[in-house]
Short mmCIF file of C-alpha atoms in Angstrom, two decimals:
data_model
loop_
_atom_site.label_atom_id
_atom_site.label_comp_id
_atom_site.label_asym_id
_atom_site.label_seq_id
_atom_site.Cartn_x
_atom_site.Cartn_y
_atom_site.Cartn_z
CA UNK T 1369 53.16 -12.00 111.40
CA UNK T 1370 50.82 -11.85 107.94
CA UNK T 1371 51.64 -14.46 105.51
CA UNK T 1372 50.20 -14.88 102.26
CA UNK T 1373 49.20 -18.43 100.13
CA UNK T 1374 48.30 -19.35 96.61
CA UNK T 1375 47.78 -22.53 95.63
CA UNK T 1376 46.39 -24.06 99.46
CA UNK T 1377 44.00 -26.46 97.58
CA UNK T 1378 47.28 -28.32 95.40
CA UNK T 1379 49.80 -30.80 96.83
CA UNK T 1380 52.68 -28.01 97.95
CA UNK T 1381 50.02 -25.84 99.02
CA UNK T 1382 48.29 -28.42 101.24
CA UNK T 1383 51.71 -28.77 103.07
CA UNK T 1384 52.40 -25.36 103.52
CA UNK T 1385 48.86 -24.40 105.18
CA UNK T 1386 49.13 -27.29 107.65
CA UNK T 1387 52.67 -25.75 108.55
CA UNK T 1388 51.44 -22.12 108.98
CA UNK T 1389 48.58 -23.27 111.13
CA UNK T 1390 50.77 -25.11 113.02
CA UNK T 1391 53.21 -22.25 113.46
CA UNK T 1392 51.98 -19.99 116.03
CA UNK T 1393 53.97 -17.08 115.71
CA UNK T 1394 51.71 -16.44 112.37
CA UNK T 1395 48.80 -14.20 113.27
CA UNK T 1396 47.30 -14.09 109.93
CA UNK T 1397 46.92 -16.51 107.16
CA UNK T 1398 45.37 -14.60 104.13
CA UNK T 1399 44.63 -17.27 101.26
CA UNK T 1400 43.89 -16.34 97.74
CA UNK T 1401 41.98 -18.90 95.74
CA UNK T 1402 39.72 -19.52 93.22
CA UNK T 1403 37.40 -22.15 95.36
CA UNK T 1404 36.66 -22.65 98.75
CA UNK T 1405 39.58 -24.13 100.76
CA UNK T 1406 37.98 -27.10 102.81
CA UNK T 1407 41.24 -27.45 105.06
CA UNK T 1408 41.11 -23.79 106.35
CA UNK T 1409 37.08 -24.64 106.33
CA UNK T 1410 38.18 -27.48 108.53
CA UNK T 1411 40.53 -25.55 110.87
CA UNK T 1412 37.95 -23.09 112.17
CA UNK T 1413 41.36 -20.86 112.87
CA UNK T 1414 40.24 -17.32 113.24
CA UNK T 1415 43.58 -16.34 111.91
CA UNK T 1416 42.67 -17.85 108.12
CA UNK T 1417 41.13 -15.75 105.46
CA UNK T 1418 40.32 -17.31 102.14
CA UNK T 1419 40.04 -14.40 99.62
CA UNK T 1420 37.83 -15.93 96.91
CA UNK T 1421 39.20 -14.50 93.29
CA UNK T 1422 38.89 -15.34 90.30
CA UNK T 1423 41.67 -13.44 87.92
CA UNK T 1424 45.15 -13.99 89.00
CA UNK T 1425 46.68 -11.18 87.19
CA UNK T 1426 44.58 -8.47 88.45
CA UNK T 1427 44.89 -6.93 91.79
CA UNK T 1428 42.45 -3.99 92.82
CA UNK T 1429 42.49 -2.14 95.92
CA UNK T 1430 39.82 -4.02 97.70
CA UNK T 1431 42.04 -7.25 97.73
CA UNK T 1432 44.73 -5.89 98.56
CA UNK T 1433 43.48 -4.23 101.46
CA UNK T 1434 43.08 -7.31 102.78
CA UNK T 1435 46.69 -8.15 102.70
CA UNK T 1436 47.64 -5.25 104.25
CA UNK T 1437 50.48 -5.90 107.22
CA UNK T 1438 51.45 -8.78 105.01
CA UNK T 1439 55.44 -9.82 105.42
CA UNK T 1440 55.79 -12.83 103.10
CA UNK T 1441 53.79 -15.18 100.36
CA UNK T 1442 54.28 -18.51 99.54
CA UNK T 1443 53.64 -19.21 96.02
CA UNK T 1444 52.45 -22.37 95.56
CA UNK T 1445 50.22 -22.09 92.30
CA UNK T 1446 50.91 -24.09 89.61
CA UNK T 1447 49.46 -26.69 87.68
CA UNK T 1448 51.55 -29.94 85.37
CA UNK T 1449 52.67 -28.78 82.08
CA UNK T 1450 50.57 -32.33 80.65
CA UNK T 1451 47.19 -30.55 81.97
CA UNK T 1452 46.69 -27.45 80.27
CA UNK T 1453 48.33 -26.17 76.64
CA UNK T 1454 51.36 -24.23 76.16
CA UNK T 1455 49.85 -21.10 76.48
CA UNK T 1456 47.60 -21.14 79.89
CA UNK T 1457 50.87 -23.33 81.03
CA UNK T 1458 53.23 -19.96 80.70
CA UNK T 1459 49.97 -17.93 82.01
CA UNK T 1460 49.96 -19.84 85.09
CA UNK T 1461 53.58 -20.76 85.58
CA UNK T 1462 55.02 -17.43 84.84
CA UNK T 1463 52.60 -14.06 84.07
CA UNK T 1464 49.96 -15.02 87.64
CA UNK T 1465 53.31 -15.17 89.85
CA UNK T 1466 54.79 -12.37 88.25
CA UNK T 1467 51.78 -10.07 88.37
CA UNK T 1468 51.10 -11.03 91.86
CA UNK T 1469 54.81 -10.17 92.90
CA UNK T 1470 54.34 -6.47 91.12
CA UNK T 1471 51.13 -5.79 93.15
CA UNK T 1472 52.49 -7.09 96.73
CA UNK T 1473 55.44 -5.09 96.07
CA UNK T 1474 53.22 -1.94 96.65
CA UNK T 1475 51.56 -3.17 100.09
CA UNK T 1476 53.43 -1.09 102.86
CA UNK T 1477 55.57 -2.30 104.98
CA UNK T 1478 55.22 -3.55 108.83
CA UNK T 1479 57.92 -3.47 111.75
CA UNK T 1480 59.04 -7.13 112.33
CA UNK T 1481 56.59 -6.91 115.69
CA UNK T 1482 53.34 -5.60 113.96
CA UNK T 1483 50.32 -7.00 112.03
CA UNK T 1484 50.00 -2.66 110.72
CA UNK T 1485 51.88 -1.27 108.44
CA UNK T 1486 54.78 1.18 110.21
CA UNK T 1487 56.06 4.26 109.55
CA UNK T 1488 59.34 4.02 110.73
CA UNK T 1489 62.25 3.10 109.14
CA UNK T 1490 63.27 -0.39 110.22
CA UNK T 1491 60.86 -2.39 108.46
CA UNK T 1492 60.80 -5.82 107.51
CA UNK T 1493 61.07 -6.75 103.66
CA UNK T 1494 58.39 -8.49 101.78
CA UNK T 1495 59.50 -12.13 101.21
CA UNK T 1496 58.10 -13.74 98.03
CA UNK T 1497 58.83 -17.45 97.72
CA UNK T 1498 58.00 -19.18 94.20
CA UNK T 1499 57.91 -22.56 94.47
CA UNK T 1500 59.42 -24.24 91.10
CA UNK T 1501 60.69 -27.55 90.09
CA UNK T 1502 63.96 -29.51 89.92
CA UNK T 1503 65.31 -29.21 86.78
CA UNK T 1504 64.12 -26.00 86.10
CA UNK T 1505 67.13 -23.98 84.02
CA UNK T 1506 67.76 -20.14 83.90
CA UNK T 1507 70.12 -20.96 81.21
CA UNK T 1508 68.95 -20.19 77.82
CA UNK T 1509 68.52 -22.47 75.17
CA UNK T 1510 70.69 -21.16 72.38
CA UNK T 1511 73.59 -21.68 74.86
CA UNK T 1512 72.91 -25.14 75.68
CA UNK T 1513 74.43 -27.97 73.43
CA UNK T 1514 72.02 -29.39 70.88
CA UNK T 1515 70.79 -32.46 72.98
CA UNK T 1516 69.95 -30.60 75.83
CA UNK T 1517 67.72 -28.14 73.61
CA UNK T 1518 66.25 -30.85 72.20
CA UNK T 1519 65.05 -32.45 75.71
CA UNK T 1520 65.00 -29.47 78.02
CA UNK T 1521 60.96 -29.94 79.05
CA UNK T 1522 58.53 -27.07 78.36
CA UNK T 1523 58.20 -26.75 82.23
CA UNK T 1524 61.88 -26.19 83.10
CA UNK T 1525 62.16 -23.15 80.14
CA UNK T 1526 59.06 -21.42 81.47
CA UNK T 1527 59.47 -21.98 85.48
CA UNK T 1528 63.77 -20.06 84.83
CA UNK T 1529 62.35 -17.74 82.89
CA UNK T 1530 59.49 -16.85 86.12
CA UNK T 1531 62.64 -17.24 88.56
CA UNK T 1532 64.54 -14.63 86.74
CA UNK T 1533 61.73 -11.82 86.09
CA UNK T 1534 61.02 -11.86 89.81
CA UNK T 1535 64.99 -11.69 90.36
CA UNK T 1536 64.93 -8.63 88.36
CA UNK T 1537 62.25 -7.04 91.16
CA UNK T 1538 64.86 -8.06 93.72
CA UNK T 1539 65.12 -4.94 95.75
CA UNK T 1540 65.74 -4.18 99.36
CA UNK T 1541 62.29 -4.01 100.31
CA UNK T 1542 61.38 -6.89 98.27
CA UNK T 1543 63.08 -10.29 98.30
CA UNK T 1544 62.17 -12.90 96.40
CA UNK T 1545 62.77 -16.71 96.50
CA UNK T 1546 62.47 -19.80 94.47
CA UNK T 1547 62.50 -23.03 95.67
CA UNK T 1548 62.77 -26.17 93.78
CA UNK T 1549 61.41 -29.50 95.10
CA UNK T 1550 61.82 -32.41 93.43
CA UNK T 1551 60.22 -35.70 94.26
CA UNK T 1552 57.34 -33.87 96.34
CA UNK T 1553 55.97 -37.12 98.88
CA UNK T 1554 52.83 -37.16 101.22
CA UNK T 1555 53.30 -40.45 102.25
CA UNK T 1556 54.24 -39.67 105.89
CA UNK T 1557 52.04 -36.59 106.35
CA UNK T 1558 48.55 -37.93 107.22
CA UNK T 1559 47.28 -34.28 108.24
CA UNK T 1560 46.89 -33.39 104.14
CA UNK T 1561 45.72 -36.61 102.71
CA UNK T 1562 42.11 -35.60 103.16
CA UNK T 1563 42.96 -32.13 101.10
CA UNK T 1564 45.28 -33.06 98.37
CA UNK T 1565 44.08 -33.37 94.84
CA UNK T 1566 43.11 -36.85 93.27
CA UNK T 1567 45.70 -38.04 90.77
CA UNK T 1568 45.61 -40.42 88.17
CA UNK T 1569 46.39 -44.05 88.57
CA UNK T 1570 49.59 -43.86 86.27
CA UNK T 1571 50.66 -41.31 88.37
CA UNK T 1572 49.76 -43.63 92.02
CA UNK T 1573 51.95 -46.44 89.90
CA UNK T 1574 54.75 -44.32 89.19
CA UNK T 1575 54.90 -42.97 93.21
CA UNK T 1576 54.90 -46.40 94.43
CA UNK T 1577 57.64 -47.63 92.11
CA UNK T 1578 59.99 -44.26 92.33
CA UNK T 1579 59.05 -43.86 96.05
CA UNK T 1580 61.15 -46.49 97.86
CA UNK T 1581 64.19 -46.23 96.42
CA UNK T 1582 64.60 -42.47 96.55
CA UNK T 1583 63.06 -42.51 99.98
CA UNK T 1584 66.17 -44.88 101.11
CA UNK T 1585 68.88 -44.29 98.58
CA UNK T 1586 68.32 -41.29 96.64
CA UNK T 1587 67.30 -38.78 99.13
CA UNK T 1588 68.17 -35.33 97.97
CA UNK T 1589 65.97 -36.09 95.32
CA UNK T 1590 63.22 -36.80 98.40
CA UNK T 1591 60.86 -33.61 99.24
CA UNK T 1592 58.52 -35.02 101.99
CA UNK T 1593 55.87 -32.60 102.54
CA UNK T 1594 55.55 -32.04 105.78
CA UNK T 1595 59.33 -30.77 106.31
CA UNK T 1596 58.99 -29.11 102.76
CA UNK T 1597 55.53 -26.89 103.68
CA UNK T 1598 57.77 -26.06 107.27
CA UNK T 1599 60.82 -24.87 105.45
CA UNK T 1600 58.59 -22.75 102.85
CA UNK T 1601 56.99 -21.22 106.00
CA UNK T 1602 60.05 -20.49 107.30
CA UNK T 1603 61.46 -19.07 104.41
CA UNK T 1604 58.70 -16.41 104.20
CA UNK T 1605 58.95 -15.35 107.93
CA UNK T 1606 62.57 -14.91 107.31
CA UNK T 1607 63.96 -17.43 109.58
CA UNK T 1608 66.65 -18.87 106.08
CA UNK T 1609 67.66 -15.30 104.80
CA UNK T 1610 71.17 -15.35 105.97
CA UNK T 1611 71.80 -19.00 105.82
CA UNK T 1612 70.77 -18.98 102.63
CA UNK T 1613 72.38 -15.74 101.26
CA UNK T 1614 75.73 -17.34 102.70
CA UNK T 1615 75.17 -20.69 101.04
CA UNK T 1616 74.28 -18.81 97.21
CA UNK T 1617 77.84 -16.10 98.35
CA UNK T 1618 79.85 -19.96 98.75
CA UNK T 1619 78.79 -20.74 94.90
CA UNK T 1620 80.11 -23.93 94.69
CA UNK T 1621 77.55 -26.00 93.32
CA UNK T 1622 75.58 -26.64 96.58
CA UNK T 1623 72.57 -26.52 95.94
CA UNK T 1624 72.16 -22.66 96.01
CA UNK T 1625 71.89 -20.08 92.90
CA UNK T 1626 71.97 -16.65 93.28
CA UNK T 1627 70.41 -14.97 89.82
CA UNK T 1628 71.20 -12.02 88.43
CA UNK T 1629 69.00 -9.33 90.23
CA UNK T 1630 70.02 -10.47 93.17
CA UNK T 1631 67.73 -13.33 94.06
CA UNK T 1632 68.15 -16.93 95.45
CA UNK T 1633 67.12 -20.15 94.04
CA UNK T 1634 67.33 -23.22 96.63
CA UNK T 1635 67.71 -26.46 95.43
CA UNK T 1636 66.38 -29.65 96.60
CA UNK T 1637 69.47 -30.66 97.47
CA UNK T 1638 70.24 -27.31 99.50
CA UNK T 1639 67.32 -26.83 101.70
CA UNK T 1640 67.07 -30.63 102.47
CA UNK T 1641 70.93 -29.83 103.73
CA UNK T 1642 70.16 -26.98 105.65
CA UNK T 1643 67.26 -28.00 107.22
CA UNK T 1644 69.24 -31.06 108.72
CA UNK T 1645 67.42 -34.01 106.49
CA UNK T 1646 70.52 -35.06 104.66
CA UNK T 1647 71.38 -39.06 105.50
#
């Protein structure tokens, strides 16, 4: 199996990486990236290829060559809405994800068995998982009540607006995902701490005051990484699809949210669930 990553150099992306390494029923790990990734650097996998490029909303033939075979991505670009302006925020948030999912959409597709793309009929769909945010909406503003327009945050407008454009690509050769973590930990997963970006001491504060207590009383706000990078894996290879297509059909308010276009958004709430970390 030939899965794809953005964003292996970030917090999410850390976690995932260390997951597909560890998974061995991955044969190929094809990163794209703008820099060097010194965990795959540190792996010495032969099964990891870091694709060095630069413009995330072009794709040309050469690249994508190199994802041929490829079954799933796990998006896991992004950057804080605080760091950049409003602009590059929606360029990075939205147009790189959606550009990306347009372009893998054309890769053929492989058998479930097979690295090569195959001819035949019964071929495995292309799995694209976004990874978004708690508190993200797909609801637009002019039908939300005053006070929630005024304090919806930038982020949460522009991340529903990128889970319903890649809804609308939903097809049945292409399936896409979003997944929205909410208070995303490392605490517990030494294996990334050497690879996850330096944050600012307000931020450090904040974790250690907000970390406890959701870690032992609020914990379906609690997204520690190393289960979070294993269910994103998982979600890619396929291994959720009918779990979760049952959970969005139940549409009850448990954590699942099927969009129109025919996609899935799973909450924090809902994967923790699934994947047995409840209590």
């Amino acid at each position: 199996m030939h899965l794809i990553l953005t964003g292996a150099t970030g917090l999410v992306g850390s976690a995932v990486l260390d997951a597909m390494i560890k998974t061995k029923d991955i044969t190929k790990i094809s990163i794209i990236s703008r820099r060097p990734v010194k965990m795959a650097e540190d792996a010495k996998d032969p099964r990891i290829n870091v694709i060095l490029h630069k413009d995330f909303e072009k794709y040309d033939s050469e690249l994508l060559n190199q994802l041929q075979g490829a079954t799933g991505c796990v998006w896991a670009l992004g950057i804080s809405q605080n760091a950049v302006g409003k602009e590059e925020y929606v360029k990075i948030t939205k147009d790189f994800p959606l550009a990306a999912a347009a372009a893998f959409e054309t890769l053929p597709l492989s058998s479930p068995s097979s690295s090569s793309p195959s001819p035949d009929q019964n071929k495995e769909p292309f799995r694209f998982i976004y990874v978004s945010g708690e508190g993200t909406t797909t609801t637009p503003l002019s039908s939300k009540p005053l006070l929630s327009r005024l304090t919806t945050p930038w982020f949460a407008i522009i991340k529903g607006q990128a889970e319903l454009a890649l809804s609308q690509l939903s097809s049945p050769t292409f399936v896409p995902f979003s997944m929205r973590p909410a208070f995303i930990d490392a605490a517990a997963h030494p294996a990334i701490h050497p690879y996850i970006p330096k944050v600012s001491g307000l931020y450090t504060l904040s974790n250690c005051v907000l970390g406890p207590p959701i870690r032992a009383g609020y914990k379906k706000m609690w997204s520690p990484t190393e289960h979070l990078g294993k269910f994103l894996v998982e979600m890619a290879m396929g291994k959720w699809d009918e779990t979760i297509r049952k959970e969005a059909e139940a549409s009850n308010g448990n954590g699942f949210e099927k969009l129109e276009g025919g996609s899935v958004v799973v909450g924090n709430e809902g994967w923790r669930r699934i994947a047995s970390l409840e209590g």
